[in-house]
mmCIF file of C-alpha atoms and ligand atoms in Angstrom:
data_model
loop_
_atom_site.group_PDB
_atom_site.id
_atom_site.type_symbol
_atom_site.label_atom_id
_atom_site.label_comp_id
_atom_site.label_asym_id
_atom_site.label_seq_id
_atom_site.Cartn_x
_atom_site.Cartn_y
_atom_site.Cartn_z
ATOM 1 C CA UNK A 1 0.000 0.000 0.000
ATOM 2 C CA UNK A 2 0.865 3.261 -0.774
ATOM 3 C CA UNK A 3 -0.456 6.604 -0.517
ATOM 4 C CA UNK A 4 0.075 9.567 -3.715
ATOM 5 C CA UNK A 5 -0.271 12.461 -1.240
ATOM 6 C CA UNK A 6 2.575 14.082 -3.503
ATOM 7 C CA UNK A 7 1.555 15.919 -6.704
ATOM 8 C CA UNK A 8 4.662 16.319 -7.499
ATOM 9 C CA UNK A 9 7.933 15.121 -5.566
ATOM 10 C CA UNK A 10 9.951 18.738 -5.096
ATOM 11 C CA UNK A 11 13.192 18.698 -3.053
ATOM 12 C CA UNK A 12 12.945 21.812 -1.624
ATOM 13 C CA UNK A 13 16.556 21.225 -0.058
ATOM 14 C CA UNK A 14 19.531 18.949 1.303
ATOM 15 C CA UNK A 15 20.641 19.857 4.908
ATOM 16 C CA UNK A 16 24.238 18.700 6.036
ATOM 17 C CA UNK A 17 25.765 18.737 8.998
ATOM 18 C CA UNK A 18 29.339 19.576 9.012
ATOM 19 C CA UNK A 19 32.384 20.816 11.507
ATOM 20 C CA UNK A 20 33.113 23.285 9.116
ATOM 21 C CA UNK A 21 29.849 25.274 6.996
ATOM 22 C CA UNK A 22 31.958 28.673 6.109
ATOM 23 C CA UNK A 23 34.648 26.875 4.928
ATOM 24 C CA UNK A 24 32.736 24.031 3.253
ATOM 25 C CA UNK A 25 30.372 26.614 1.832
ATOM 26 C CA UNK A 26 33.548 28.297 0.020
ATOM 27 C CA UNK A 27 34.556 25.525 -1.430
ATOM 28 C CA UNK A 28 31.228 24.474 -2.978
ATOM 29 C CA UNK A 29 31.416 27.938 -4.626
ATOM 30 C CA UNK A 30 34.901 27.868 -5.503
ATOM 31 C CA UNK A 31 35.340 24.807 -6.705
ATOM 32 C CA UNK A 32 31.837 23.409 -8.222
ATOM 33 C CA UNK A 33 29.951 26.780 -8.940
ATOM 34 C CA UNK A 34 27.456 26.827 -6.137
ATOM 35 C CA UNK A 35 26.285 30.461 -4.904
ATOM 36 C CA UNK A 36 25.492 31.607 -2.016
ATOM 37 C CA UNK A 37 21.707 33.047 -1.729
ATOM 38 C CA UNK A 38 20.954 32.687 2.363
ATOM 39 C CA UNK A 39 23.020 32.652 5.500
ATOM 40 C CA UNK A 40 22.517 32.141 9.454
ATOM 41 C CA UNK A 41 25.163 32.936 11.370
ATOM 42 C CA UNK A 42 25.988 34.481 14.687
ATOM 43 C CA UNK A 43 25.184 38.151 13.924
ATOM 44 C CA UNK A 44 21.779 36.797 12.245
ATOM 45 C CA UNK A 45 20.767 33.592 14.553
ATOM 46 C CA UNK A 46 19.592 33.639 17.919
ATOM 47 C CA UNK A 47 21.106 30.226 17.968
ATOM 48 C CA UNK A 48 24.890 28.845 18.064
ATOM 49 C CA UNK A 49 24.466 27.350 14.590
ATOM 50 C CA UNK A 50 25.548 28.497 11.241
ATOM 51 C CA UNK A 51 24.107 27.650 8.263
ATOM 52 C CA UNK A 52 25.073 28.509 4.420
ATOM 53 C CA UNK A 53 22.491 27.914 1.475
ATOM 54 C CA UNK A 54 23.501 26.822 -1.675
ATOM 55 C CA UNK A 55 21.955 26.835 -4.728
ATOM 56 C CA UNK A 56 22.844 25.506 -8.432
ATOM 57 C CA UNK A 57 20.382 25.670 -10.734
ATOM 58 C CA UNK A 58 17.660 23.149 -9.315
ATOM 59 C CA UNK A 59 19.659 22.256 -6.772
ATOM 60 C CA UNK A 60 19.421 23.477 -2.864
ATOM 61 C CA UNK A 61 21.936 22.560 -0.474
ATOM 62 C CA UNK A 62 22.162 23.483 3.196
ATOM 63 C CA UNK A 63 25.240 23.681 5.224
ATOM 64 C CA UNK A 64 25.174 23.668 8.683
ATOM 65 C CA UNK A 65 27.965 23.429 11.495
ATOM 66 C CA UNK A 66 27.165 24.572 15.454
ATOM 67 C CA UNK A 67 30.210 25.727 17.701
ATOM 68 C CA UNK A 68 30.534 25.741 21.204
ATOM 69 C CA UNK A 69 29.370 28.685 23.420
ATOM 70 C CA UNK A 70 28.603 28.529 27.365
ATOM 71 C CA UNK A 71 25.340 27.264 27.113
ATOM 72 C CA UNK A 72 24.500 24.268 24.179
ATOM 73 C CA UNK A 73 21.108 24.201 22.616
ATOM 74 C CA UNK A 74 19.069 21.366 22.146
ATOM 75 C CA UNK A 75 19.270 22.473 18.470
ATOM 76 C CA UNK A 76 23.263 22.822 19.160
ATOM 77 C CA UNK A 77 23.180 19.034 20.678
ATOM 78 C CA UNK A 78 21.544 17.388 18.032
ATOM 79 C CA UNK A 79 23.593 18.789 15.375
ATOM 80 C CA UNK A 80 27.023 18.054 17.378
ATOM 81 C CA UNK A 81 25.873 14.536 17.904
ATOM 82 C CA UNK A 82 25.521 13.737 14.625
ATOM 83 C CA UNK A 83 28.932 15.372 13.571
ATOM 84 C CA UNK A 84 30.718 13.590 16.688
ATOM 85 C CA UNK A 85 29.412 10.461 14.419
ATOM 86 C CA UNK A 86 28.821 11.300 10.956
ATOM 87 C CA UNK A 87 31.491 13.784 10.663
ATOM 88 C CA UNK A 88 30.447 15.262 7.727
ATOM 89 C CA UNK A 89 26.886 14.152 5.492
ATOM 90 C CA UNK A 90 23.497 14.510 4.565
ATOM 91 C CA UNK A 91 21.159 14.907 8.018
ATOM 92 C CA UNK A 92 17.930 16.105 5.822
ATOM 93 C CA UNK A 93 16.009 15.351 2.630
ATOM 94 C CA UNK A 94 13.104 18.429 2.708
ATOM 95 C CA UNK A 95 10.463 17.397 0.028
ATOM 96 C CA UNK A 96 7.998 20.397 -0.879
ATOM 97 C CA UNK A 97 4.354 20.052 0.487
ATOM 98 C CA UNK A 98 0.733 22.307 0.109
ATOM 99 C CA UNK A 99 -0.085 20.672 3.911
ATOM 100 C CA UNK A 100 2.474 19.663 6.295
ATOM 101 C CA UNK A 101 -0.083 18.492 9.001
ATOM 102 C CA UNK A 102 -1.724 16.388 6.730
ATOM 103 C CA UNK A 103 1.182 14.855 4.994
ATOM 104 C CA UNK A 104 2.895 14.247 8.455
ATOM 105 C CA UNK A 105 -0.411 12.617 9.542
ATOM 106 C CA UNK A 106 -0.868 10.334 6.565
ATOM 107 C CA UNK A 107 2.526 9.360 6.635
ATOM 108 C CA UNK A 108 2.603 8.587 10.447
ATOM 109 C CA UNK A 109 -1.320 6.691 9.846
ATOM 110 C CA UNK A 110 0.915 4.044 7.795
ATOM 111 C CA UNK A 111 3.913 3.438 9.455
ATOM 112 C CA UNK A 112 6.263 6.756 9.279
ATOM 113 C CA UNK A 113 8.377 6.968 12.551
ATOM 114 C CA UNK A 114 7.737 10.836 13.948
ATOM 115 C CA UNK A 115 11.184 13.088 14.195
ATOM 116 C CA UNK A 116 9.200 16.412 14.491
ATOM 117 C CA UNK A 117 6.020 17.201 14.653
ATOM 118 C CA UNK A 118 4.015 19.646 12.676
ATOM 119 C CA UNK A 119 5.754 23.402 13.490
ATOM 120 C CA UNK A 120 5.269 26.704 12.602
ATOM 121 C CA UNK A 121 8.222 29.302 12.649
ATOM 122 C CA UNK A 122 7.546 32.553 11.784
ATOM 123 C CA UNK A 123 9.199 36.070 11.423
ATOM 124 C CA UNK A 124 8.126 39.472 10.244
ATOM 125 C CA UNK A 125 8.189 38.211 6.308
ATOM 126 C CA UNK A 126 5.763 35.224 7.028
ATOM 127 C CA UNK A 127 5.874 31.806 8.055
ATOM 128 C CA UNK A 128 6.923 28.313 7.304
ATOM 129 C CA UNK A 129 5.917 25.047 8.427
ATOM 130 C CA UNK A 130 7.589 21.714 8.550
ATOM 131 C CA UNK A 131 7.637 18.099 10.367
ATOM 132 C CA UNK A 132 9.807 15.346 9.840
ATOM 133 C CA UNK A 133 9.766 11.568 9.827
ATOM 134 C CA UNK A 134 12.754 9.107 10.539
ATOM 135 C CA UNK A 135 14.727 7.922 7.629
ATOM 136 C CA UNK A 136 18.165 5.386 8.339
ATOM 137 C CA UNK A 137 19.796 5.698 11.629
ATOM 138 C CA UNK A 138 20.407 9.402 11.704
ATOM 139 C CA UNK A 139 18.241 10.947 9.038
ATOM 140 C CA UNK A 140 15.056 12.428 8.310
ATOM 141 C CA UNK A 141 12.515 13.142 5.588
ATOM 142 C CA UNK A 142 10.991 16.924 6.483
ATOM 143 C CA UNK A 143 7.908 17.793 4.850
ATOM 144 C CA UNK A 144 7.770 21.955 4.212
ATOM 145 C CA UNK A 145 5.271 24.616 2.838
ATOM 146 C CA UNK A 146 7.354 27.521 2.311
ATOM 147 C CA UNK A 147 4.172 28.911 0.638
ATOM 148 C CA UNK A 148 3.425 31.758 3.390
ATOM 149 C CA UNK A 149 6.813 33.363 3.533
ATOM 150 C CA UNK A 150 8.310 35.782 1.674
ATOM 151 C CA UNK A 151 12.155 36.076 3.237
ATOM 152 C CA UNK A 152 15.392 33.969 1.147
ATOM 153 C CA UNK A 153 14.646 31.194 3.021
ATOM 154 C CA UNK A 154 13.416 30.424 6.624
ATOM 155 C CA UNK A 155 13.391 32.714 9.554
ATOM 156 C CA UNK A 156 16.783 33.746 10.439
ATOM 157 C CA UNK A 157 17.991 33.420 7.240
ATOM 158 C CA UNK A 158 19.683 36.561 5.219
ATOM 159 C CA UNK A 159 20.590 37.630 1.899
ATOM 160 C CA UNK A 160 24.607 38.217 1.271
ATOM 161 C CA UNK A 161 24.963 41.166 0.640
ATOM 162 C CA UNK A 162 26.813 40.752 -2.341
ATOM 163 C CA UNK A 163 27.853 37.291 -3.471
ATOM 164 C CA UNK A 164 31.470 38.009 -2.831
ATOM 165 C CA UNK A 165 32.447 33.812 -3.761
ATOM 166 C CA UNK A 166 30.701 32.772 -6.530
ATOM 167 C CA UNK A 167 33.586 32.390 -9.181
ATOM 168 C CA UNK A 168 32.609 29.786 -11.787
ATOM 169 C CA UNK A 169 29.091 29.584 -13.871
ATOM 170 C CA UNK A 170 27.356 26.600 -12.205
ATOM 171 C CA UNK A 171 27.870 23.178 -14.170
ATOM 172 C CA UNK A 172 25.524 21.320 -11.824
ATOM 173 C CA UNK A 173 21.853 20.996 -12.455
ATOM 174 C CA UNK A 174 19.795 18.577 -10.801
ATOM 175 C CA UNK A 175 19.462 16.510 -7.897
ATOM 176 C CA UNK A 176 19.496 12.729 -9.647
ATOM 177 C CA UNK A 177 19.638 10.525 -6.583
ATOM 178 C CA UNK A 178 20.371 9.784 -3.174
ATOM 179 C CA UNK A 179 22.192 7.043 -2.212
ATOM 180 C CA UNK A 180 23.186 5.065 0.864
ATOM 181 C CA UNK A 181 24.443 2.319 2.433
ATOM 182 C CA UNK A 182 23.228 -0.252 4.334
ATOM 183 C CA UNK A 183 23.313 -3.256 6.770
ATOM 184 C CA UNK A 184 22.256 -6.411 5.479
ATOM 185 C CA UNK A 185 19.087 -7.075 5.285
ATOM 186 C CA UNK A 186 17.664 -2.896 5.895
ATOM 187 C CA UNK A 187 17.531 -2.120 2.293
ATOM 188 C CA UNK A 188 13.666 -3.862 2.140
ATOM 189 C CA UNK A 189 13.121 -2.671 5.063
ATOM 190 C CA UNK A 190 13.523 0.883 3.979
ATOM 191 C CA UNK A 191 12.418 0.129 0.463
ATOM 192 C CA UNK A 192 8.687 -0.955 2.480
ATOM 193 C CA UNK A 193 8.700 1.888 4.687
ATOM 194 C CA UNK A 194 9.496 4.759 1.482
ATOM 195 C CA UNK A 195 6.806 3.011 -0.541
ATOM 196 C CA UNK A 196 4.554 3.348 2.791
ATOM 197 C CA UNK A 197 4.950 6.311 3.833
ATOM 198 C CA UNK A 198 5.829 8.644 0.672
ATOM 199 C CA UNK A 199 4.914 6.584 -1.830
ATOM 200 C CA UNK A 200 8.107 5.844 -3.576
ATOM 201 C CA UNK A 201 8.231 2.326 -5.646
ATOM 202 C CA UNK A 202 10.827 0.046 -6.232
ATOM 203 C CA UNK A 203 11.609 0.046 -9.799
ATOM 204 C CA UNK A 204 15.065 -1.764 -9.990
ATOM 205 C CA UNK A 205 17.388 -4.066 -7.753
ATOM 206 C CA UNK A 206 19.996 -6.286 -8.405
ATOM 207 C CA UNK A 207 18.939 -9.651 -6.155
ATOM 208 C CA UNK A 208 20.921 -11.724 -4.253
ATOM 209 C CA UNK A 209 22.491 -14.609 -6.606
ATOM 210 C CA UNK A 210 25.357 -16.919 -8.274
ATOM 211 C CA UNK A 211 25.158 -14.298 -11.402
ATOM 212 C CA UNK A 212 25.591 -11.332 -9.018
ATOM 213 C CA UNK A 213 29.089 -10.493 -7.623
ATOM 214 C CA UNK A 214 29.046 -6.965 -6.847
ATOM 215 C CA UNK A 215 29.371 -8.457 -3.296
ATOM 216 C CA UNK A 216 25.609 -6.240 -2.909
ATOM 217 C CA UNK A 217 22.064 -6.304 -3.545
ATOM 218 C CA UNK A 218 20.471 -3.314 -4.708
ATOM 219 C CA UNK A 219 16.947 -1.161 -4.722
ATOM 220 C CA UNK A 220 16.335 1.946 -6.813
ATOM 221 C CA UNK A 221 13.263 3.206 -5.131
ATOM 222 C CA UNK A 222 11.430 6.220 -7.308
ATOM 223 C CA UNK A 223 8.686 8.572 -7.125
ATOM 224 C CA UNK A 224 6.328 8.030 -10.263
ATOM 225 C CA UNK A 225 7.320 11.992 -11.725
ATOM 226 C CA UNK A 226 10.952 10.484 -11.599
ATOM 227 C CA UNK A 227 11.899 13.625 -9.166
ATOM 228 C CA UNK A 228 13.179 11.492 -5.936
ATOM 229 C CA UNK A 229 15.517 8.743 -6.211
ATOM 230 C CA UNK A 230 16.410 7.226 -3.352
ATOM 231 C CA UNK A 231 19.538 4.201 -4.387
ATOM 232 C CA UNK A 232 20.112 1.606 -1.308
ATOM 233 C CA UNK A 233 23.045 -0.788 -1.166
ATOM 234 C CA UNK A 234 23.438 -3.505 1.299
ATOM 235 C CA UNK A 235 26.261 -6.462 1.126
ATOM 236 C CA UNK A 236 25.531 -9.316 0.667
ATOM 237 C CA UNK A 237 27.349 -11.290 2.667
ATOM 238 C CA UNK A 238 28.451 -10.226 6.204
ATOM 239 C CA UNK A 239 32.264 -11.901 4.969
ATOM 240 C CA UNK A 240 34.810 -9.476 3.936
ATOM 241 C CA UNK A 241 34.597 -9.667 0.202
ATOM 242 C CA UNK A 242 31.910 -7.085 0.272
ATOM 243 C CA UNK A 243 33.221 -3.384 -0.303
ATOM 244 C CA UNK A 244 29.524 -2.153 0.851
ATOM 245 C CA UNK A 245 30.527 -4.007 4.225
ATOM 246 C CA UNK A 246 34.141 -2.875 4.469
ATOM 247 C CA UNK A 247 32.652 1.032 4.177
ATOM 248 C CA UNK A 248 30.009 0.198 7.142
ATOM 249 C CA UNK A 249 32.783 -1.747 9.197
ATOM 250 C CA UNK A 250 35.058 1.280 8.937
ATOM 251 C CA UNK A 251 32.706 3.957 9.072
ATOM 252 C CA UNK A 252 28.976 2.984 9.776
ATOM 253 C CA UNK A 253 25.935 2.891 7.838
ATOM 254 C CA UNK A 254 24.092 5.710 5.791
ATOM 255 C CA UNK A 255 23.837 8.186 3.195
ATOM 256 C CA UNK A 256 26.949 7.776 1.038
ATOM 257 C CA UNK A 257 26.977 9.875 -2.056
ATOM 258 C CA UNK A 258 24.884 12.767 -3.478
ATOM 259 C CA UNK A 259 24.621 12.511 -7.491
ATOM 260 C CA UNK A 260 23.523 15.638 -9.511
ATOM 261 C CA UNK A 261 23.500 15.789 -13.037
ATOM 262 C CA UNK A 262 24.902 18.105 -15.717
ATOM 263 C CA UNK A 263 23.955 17.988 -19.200
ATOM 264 C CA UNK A 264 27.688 18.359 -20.918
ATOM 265 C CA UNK A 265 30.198 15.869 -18.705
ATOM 266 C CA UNK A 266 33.079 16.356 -20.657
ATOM 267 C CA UNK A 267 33.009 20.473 -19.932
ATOM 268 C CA UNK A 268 32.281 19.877 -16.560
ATOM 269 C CA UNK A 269 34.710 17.396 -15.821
ATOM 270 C CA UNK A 270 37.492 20.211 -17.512
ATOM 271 C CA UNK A 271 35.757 23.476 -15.362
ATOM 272 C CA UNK A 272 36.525 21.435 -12.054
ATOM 273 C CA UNK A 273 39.692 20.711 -12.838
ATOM 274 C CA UNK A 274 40.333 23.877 -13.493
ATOM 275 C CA UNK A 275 38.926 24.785 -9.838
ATOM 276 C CA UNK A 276 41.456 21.488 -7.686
ATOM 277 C CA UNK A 277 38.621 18.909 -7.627
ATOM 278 C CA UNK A 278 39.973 15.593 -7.355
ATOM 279 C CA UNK A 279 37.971 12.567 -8.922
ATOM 280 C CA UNK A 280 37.758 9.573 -7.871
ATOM 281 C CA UNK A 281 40.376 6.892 -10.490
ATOM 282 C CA UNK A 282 39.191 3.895 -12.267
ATOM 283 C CA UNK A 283 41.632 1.403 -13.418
ATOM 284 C CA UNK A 284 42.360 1.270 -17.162
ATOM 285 C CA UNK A 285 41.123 -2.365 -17.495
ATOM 286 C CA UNK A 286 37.595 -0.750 -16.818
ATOM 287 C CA UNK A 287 38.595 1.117 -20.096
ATOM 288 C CA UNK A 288 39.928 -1.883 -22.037
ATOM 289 C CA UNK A 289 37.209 -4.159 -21.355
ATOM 290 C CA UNK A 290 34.677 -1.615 -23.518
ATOM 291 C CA UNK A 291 37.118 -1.238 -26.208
ATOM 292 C CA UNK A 292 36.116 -5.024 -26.253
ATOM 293 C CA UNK A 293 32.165 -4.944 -26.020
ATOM 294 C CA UNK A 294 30.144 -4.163 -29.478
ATOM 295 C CA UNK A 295 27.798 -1.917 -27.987
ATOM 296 C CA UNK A 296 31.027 0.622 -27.406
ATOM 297 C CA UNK A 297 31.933 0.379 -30.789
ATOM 298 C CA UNK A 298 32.322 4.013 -32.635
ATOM 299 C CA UNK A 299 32.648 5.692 -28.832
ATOM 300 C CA UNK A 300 35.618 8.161 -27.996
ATOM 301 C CA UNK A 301 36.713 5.769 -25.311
ATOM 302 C CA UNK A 302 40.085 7.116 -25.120
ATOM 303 C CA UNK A 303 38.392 10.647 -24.041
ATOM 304 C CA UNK A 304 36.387 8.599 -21.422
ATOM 305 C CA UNK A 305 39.440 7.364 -19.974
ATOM 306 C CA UNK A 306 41.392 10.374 -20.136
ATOM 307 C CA UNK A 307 38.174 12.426 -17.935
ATOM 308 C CA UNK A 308 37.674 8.937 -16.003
ATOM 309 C CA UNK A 309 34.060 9.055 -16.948
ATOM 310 C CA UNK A 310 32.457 5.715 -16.185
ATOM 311 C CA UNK A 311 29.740 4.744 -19.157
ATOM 312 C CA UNK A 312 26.425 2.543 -19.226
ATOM 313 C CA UNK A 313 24.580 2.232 -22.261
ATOM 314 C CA UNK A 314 21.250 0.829 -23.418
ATOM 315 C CA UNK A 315 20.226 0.887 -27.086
ATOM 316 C CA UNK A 316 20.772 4.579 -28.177
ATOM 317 C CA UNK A 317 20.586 6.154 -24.527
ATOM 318 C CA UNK A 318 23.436 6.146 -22.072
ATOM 319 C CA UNK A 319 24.821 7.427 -18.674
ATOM 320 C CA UNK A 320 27.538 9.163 -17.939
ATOM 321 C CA UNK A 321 28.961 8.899 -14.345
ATOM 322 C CA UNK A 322 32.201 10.877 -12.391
ATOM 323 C CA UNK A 323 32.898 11.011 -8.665
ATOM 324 C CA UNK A 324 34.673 13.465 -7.081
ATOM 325 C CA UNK A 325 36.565 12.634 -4.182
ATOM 326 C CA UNK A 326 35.383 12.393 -0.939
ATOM 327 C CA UNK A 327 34.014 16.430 0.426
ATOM 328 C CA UNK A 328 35.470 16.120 3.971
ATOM 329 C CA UNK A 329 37.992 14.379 6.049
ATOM 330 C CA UNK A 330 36.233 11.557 6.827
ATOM 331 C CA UNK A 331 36.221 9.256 3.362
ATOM 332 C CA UNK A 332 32.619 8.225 3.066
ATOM 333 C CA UNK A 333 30.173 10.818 2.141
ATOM 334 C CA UNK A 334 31.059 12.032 -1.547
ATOM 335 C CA UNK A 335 29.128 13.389 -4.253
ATOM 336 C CA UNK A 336 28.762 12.231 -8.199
ATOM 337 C CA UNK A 337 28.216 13.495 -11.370
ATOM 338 C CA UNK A 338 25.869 11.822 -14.158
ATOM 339 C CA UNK A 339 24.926 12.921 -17.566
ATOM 340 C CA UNK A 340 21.925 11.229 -18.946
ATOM 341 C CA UNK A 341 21.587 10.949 -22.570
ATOM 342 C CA UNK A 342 18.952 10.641 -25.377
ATOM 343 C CA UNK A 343 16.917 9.757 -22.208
ATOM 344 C CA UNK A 344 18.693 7.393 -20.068
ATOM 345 C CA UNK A 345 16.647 6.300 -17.289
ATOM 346 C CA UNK A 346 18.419 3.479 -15.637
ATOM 347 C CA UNK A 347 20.661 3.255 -12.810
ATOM 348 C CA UNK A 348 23.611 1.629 -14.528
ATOM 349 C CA UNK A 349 23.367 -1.838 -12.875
ATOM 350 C CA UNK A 350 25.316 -3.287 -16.156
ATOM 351 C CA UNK A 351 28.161 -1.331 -15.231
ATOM 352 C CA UNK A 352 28.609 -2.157 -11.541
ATOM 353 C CA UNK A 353 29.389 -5.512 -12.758
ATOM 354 C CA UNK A 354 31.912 -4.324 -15.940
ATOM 355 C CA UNK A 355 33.637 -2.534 -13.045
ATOM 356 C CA UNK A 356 33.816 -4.946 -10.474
ATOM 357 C CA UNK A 357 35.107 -7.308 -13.357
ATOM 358 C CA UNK A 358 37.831 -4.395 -13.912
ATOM 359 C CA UNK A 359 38.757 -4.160 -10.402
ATOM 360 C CA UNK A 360 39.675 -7.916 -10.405
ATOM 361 C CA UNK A 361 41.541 -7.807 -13.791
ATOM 362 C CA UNK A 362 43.488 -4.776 -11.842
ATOM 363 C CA UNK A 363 44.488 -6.777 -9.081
ATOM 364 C CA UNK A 364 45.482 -9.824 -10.754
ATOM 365 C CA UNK A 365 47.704 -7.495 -13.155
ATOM 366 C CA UNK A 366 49.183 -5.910 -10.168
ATOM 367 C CA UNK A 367 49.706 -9.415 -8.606
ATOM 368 C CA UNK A 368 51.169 -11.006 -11.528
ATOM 369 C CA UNK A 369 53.799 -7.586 -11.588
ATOM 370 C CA UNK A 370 54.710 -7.683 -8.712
HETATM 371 FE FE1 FE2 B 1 25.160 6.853 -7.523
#
């Protein structure tokens, strides 16, 4: 069951917690083109929390660190708890609503675990309203009508006065998916409670099996306008071969990368360079082993390789996928890049099989080297 109390699935924004929003917020402008367009900080806030809102495009993001003062705020604690853990990553997933109560009590009627219940905070420029249900260990799904204010954001939030960082025109578009990852067996869970309570549907998995040995199982869990992905991976076996279960051993479960799209990869890919982004590397046997495959046939593969763009294609459509590096000290949360072409709509599942076979050629060259 399922209810379609969206009429259309609207990420209003992406709240993260980190130790370090001013600095973080610089380098999303510096480096990948965000701009500032709200702040709350200590000469704005009544609270010890600063937040930085970025936008790109379609895209919202929310930055958020607290610092210590005499007295901590419950709104201080929360965020410092989930830093002392987390580090630095995605806390909230805000998803646009024309009734907060009554998406907050539909969504509890079927399941949805309450994180905060229907509120309204208001300044001299209006009011918003939100409430928020669990989502994972440490997240949350808020529901928001921003409908009745007229400020940049929320109460407490300014305007800069003048956009002093934004250097680059903005390359990023979209938001194309969330992803996380999981402990074994959570992933249906989830997958049940989404479909319950917000009405997302599964629409693609890779199962459990002899064929599959991505060392995970898979669901791609969308809203039926396509505007919310949520991507869950879980390993699947609790024995070390699984890379999923490595990342959770080392550094706990959750959300794990942030994809947005862009509609030319190749310029993007040269504009951050330009700017110090570091990508993530994939080994040249990834590269070789299309050079092989038919379907590839006629494609600048060499200029894939050189901007270590990762490719999935089906019929005349095809994805494009980067990753830049990790955005914080802590190597786990990181954020991608996809192009989707002539209509792409998959999640390339083909390809996270092509690159596991990669990784193994890789390590049996290196073996046989050294
Ligand atoms: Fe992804």
């Amino acid at each position: 069951m399922h209810n379609n109390f969206f009429k259309q699935y609207n990420i209003d924004y992406i709240e993260i917690y980190t130790p370090m929003a001013k600095a973080l917020a610089y380098w999303h402008t510096q480096a990948l083109g965000f701009s500032v367009v709200a702040y709350a900080d200590y000469e704005t806030s009544k609270t010890n929390l600063s937040s930085y809102v970025l936008k790109s495009h379609n895209i919202c993001l929310v930055l958020t660190s607290t610092y210590p003062t005499a007295h901590q705020s419950a709104d201080s604690n929360e965020v410092q708890s989930f830093i002392t853990k987390n580090y630095c990553g995605v806390k909230r997933l805000a998803l646009q609503t024309d009734d907060v109560k009554e998406t907050f009590e539909k969504s509890i009627a079927v399941g949805a675990i309450p994180v905060r219940f229907p509120t309204v905070i208001e300044d001299e420029l209006g009011y918003i309203e939100e409430a928020a249900i669990k989502l994972y260990d440490d997240n949350e799904i808020t529901f928001i009508n921003r409908s009745a204010y007229q400020g940049v954001f929320k109460p407490g939030y300014k305007s800069p006065k003048l956009d002093k960082y934004s250097k680059t025109t903005s390359a990023l578009i979209s938001v194309d998916h969330i992803a996380s990852e999981l402990r074994i067996n959570e992933i249906n869970y989830w997958t049940t409670y989404l479909t319950n309570t917000i009405g997302t549907q599964l629409v693609q998995s890779i199962q459990r099996g002899e064929e599959n040995r991505t060392g995970m199982i898979l669901n791609i869990n969308q809203s039926i306008d396509k505007n919310l992905t949520l991507v869950m991976a879980e390993p699947d076996t609790y024995t070390g071969i699984s890379k999923v279960q490595q990342n959770i051993d080392k550094f706990g479960s959750g959300i794990h990368h942030l994809a947005f799209t862009t509609d030319d990869m190749v310029k993007t890919t040269q504009t951050f360079i330009n700017n110090h982004v570091e990508f993530i590397h994939f080994p040249s046997s990834y590269y070789d082993l299309l050079r092989d495959k038919e379907e590839f046939k006629g494609m600048d593969i060499n200029s894939l390789e050189q901007n270590n763009i990762l490719i999935d294609k089906e019929g005349d459509t095809y994805l494009l996928q980067k990753f830049i590096k990790p955005i914080s000290d802590r190597p786990f949360f990181l954020y991608e890049i996809v192009q989707r072409v002539n209509g792409y709509n998959g999640f390339a599942l083909k390809n996270i099989n092509v690159l596991k076979k990669a990784e193994e050629m890789q390590v049996m060259k290196t073996a046989i080297l050294e």
